[in-house]
mmCIF file of C-alpha atoms in Angstrom:
data_model
loop_
_atom_site.group_PDB
_atom_site.id
_atom_site.type_symbol
_atom_site.label_atom_id
_atom_site.label_comp_id
_atom_site.label_asym_id
_atom_site.label_seq_id
_atom_site.Cartn_x
_atom_site.Cartn_y
_atom_site.Cartn_z
ATOM 1 C CA MET A 1 -6.576 11.679 13.639
ATOM 2 C CA LYS A 2 -8.961 12.381 11.141
ATOM 3 C CA THR A 3 -8.504 13.070 7.223
ATOM 4 C CA THR A 4 -9.480 16.433 5.847
ATOM 5 C CA ASN A 5 -11.947 15.265 3.268
ATOM 6 C CA VAL A 6 -14.853 13.894 5.755
ATOM 7 C CA THR A 7 -17.603 16.131 4.311
ATOM 8 C CA SER A 8 -20.723 13.653 5.167
ATOM 9 C CA ALA A 9 -22.474 12.705 8.291
ATOM 10 C CA VAL A 10 -23.212 8.989 7.069
ATOM 11 C CA SER A 11 -26.264 7.843 9.377
ATOM 12 C CA GLU A 12 -25.011 5.995 12.708
ATOM 13 C CA GLU A 13 -27.599 2.839 11.061
ATOM 14 C CA ASP A 14 -25.272 2.560 7.537
ATOM 15 C CA LEU A 15 -22.231 2.683 9.551
ATOM 16 C CA THR A 16 -23.392 0.127 12.124
ATOM 17 C CA LYS A 17 -24.549 -1.991 8.788
ATOM 18 C CA LEU A 18 -21.045 -1.634 7.258
ATOM 19 C CA GLU A 19 -19.484 -2.584 10.273
ATOM 20 C CA ASP A 20 -21.701 -5.756 10.740
ATOM 21 C CA GLN A 21 -21.276 -6.728 7.154
ATOM 22 C CA ILE A 22 -17.457 -6.405 7.682
ATOM 23 C CA HIS A 23 -16.982 -8.189 10.733
ATOM 24 C CA SER A 24 -19.522 -11.243 9.497
ATOM 25 C CA ASN A 25 -16.988 -10.933 6.544
ATOM 26 C CA GLN A 26 -19.983 -10.593 4.126
ATOM 27 C CA THR A 27 -17.851 -9.245 1.193
ATOM 28 C CA SER A 28 -18.039 -11.610 -1.626
ATOM 29 C CA PRO A 29 -17.032 -8.835 -3.746
ATOM 30 C CA VAL A 30 -13.501 -8.973 -2.505
ATOM 31 C CA VAL A 31 -11.381 -11.249 -4.906
ATOM 32 C CA THR A 32 -8.300 -12.575 -3.170
ATOM 33 C CA GLU A 33 -5.103 -14.086 -5.100
ATOM 34 C CA ASP A 34 -6.397 -17.926 -4.465
ATOM 35 C CA ASP A 35 -10.045 -17.092 -6.437
ATOM 36 C CA GLU A 36 -9.016 -17.012 -9.581
ATOM 37 C CA ARG A 37 -13.237 -16.444 -10.697
ATOM 38 C CA PHE A 38 -11.965 -12.727 -11.776
ATOM 39 C CA GLN A 39 -10.545 -14.398 -15.311
ATOM 40 C CA ASP A 40 -13.906 -15.744 -16.070
ATOM 41 C CA GLN A 41 -15.953 -13.404 -18.012
ATOM 42 C CA GLU A 42 -19.175 -14.827 -16.572
ATOM 43 C CA PHE A 43 -17.734 -13.290 -13.092
ATOM 44 C CA VAL A 44 -19.085 -9.615 -12.535
ATOM 45 C CA LEU A 45 -18.513 -7.652 -9.408
ATOM 46 C CA ASP A 46 -22.222 -6.812 -8.027
ATOM 47 C CA LEU A 47 -21.373 -3.169 -6.876
ATOM 48 C CA SER A 48 -24.386 -2.553 -5.289
ATOM 49 C CA PRO A 49 -25.907 0.149 -4.644
ATOM 50 C CA PRO A 50 -25.289 1.297 -8.219
ATOM 51 C CA GLY A 51 -23.137 4.708 -8.283
ATOM 52 C CA CYS A 52 -20.156 5.479 -6.141
ATOM 53 C CA ASP A 53 -21.292 7.292 -2.747
ATOM 54 C CA ARG A 54 -17.946 8.978 -2.225
ATOM 55 C CA LYS A 55 -19.012 10.964 1.138
ATOM 56 C CA ARG A 56 -20.646 7.597 2.622
ATOM 57 C CA LEU A 57 -17.239 5.820 1.465
ATOM 58 C CA ILE A 58 -15.095 8.701 2.960
ATOM 59 C CA HIS A 59 -17.063 8.440 6.297
ATOM 60 C CA ALA A 60 -17.167 4.911 6.627
ATOM 61 C CA THR A 61 -13.434 4.309 5.670
ATOM 62 C CA ASP A 62 -12.428 7.009 8.111
ATOM 63 C CA SER A 63 -14.652 5.809 11.005
ATOM 64 C CA ILE A 64 -14.240 2.039 10.832
ATOM 65 C CA CYS A 65 -10.924 1.494 8.640
ATOM 66 C CA ALA A 66 -8.615 4.584 10.040
ATOM 67 C CA ASP A 67 -9.959 4.768 13.725
ATOM 68 C CA ARG A 68 -9.150 1.035 14.067
ATOM 69 C CA PHE A 69 -6.091 1.787 12.131
ATOM 70 C CA HIS A 70 -5.007 4.744 14.499
ATOM 71 C CA LYS A 71 -5.926 2.636 17.687
ATOM 72 C CA ASP A 72 -3.438 -0.397 16.323
ATOM 73 C CA MET A 73 -0.707 2.480 15.814
ATOM 74 C CA GLN A 74 -0.840 4.228 19.148
ATOM 75 C CA ASP A 75 -0.489 0.255 20.847
ATOM 76 C CA LEU A 76 2.660 0.435 18.923
ATOM 77 C CA ARG A 77 5.673 2.590 20.104
ATOM 78 C CA ALA A 78 6.706 5.436 17.830
ATOM 79 C CA ASP A 79 9.969 3.671 17.356
ATOM 80 C CA ASP A 80 8.180 0.402 15.751
ATOM 81 C CA TRP A 81 6.122 2.437 13.374
ATOM 82 C CA CYS A 82 9.115 1.700 10.788
ATOM 83 C CA VAL A 83 9.887 -2.045 11.636
ATOM 84 C CA LEU A 84 7.638 -4.018 9.094
ATOM 85 C CA GLU A 85 7.117 -7.001 11.322
ATOM 86 C CA HIS A 86 5.145 -4.820 13.617
ATOM 87 C CA ILE A 87 3.153 -2.954 10.968
ATOM 88 C CA LEU A 88 2.191 -5.671 8.669
ATOM 89 C CA ARG A 89 -0.887 -7.022 10.702
ATOM 90 C CA PRO A 90 -2.368 -3.436 11.305
ATOM 91 C CA TYR A 91 -1.565 -2.260 7.725
ATOM 92 C CA ASN A 92 -3.089 -5.165 6.229
ATOM 93 C CA ASP A 93 -5.920 -4.978 8.151
ATOM 94 C CA MET A 94 -6.635 -1.564 7.281
ATOM 95 C CA THR A 95 -5.968 -2.021 3.434
ATOM 96 C CA LEU A 96 -8.248 -5.048 3.463
ATOM 97 C CA CYS A 97 -10.863 -3.133 5.578
ATOM 98 C CA VAL A 98 -10.811 -0.228 3.050
ATOM 99 C CA GLU A 99 -11.193 -2.492 0.343
ATOM 100 C CA MET A 100 -14.464 -4.047 1.660
ATOM 101 C CA VAL A 101 -16.275 -0.912 2.513
ATOM 102 C CA THR A 102 -15.249 0.441 -0.922
ATOM 103 C CA ASN A 103 -16.831 -2.499 -2.432
ATOM 104 C CA LEU A 104 -19.685 -2.510 -0.046
ATOM 105 C CA VAL A 105 -20.793 1.096 -0.756
ATOM 106 C CA GLY A 106 -20.372 0.820 -4.815
ATOM 107 C CA CYS A 107 -17.180 2.122 -5.443
ATOM 108 C CA TYR A 108 -13.958 1.022 -7.128
ATOM 109 C CA PHE A 109 -11.037 0.084 -5.511
ATOM 110 C CA PRO A 110 -8.501 2.016 -5.589
ATOM 111 C CA ASN A 111 -9.905 5.505 -6.094
ATOM 112 C CA SER A 112 -8.695 9.102 -5.631
ATOM 113 C CA ASP A 113 -10.579 9.065 -2.013
ATOM 114 C CA VAL A 114 -8.868 5.727 -0.941
ATOM 115 C CA GLN A 115 -5.173 7.191 -2.231
ATOM 116 C CA GLU A 116 -5.918 10.233 -0.281
ATOM 117 C CA LEU A 117 -6.638 8.090 2.908
ATOM 118 C CA PHE A 118 -3.674 6.353 2.452
ATOM 119 C CA LEU A 119 -1.316 9.157 1.752
ATOM 120 C CA PHE A 120 -2.562 11.012 4.846
ATOM 121 C CA LEU A 121 -1.565 7.700 6.989
ATOM 122 C CA HIS A 122 1.777 7.783 5.282
ATOM 123 C CA SER A 123 2.591 10.943 6.082
ATOM 124 C CA ASN A 124 1.618 10.728 9.279
ATOM 125 C CA TYR A 125 3.124 7.558 10.438
ATOM 126 C CA PHE A 126 5.764 6.521 8.192
ATOM 127 C CA HIS A 127 7.233 9.910 7.135
ATOM 128 C CA ASN A 128 10.459 8.939 8.893
ATOM 129 C CA CYS A 129 10.852 5.622 7.743
ATOM 130 C CA SER A 130 13.232 4.974 4.774
ATOM 131 C CA GLU A 131 14.181 1.626 3.545
ATOM 132 C CA GLU A 132 17.342 3.038 1.425
ATOM 133 C CA GLN A 133 20.905 3.417 3.226
ATOM 134 C CA GLN A 134 22.422 6.712 1.806
ATOM 135 C CA PHE A 135 25.460 5.968 0.759
ATOM 136 C CA ALA A 136 28.754 8.177 0.036
ATOM 137 C CA ASP A 137 30.225 8.303 -3.553
ATOM 138 C CA ALA A 138 33.387 6.679 -3.960
ATOM 139 C CA PRO A 139 36.267 8.506 -4.198
ATOM 140 C CA GLN A 140 37.711 9.749 -7.240
ATOM 141 C CA SER A 141 40.783 7.635 -7.448
ATOM 142 C CA VAL A 142 38.968 4.295 -6.757
ATOM 143 C CA VAL A 143 36.953 5.387 -9.730
ATOM 144 C CA LEU A 144 39.436 6.283 -12.032
ATOM 145 C CA THR A 145 41.586 3.241 -11.219
ATOM 146 C CA LEU A 146 38.589 0.920 -12.136
ATOM 147 C CA THR A 147 37.441 2.538 -14.853
ATOM 148 C CA ILE A 148 41.030 2.647 -16.649
ATOM 149 C CA ALA A 149 42.164 -0.499 -15.564
ATOM 150 C CA PRO A 150 39.650 -2.713 -17.773
ATOM 151 C CA VAL A 151 40.246 0.321 -20.678
ATOM 152 C CA SER A 152 43.761 0.015 -20.646
ATOM 153 C CA LEU A 153 43.635 -4.168 -21.056
ATOM 154 C CA ILE A 154 41.422 -3.900 -24.616
ATOM 155 C CA PRO A 155 44.376 -2.642 -26.779
ATOM 156 C CA VAL A 156 46.811 -5.652 -25.181
ATOM 157 C CA LEU A 157 43.844 -7.949 -25.568
ATOM 158 C CA VAL A 158 43.216 -6.838 -29.419
ATOM 159 C CA TYR A 159 47.255 -7.306 -29.561
ATOM 160 C CA LEU A 160 46.960 -11.045 -28.578
ATOM 161 C CA VAL A 161 44.056 -12.066 -30.846
ATOM 162 C CA ILE A 162 45.862 -10.336 -33.951
ATOM 163 C CA ARG A 163 49.016 -12.079 -33.049
ATOM 164 C CA ARG A 164 47.805 -15.332 -32.774
ATOM 165 C CA SER A 165 45.959 -15.668 -36.187
#
């Protein structure tokens, strides 16, 4: 499964270089929650090479991150695609991979290409997942009773307050 916006043929050498950097964890531009250097004004991310190479980004995220995610999801049963415990690791790995690749090709994360990839993945794997249970409306008699009971007590309470004073 590939996204529809792949328009580039990035060289295998570039792709291999990106994969090597990801696997060797040479991704210093990624700021984790434990690394609070981002609050320092002196800390500036080095987004080299300058400029965002969108074609390279699209091809790299599809061929490195999305392919690995597809493989991980195919290893799961389709019934488990909506179980958070089963998809948390592959989804997190894919998110970190996309963030690293995005930074390595000099783009900001998130961006419209990354958003399109995530929408594509969600529409393929998680379109039948729903966390919310659909509850039926309460019967009209119950709603009326629960509304009228407290409202009718207000005049009684006002009368008691006035009588005591």
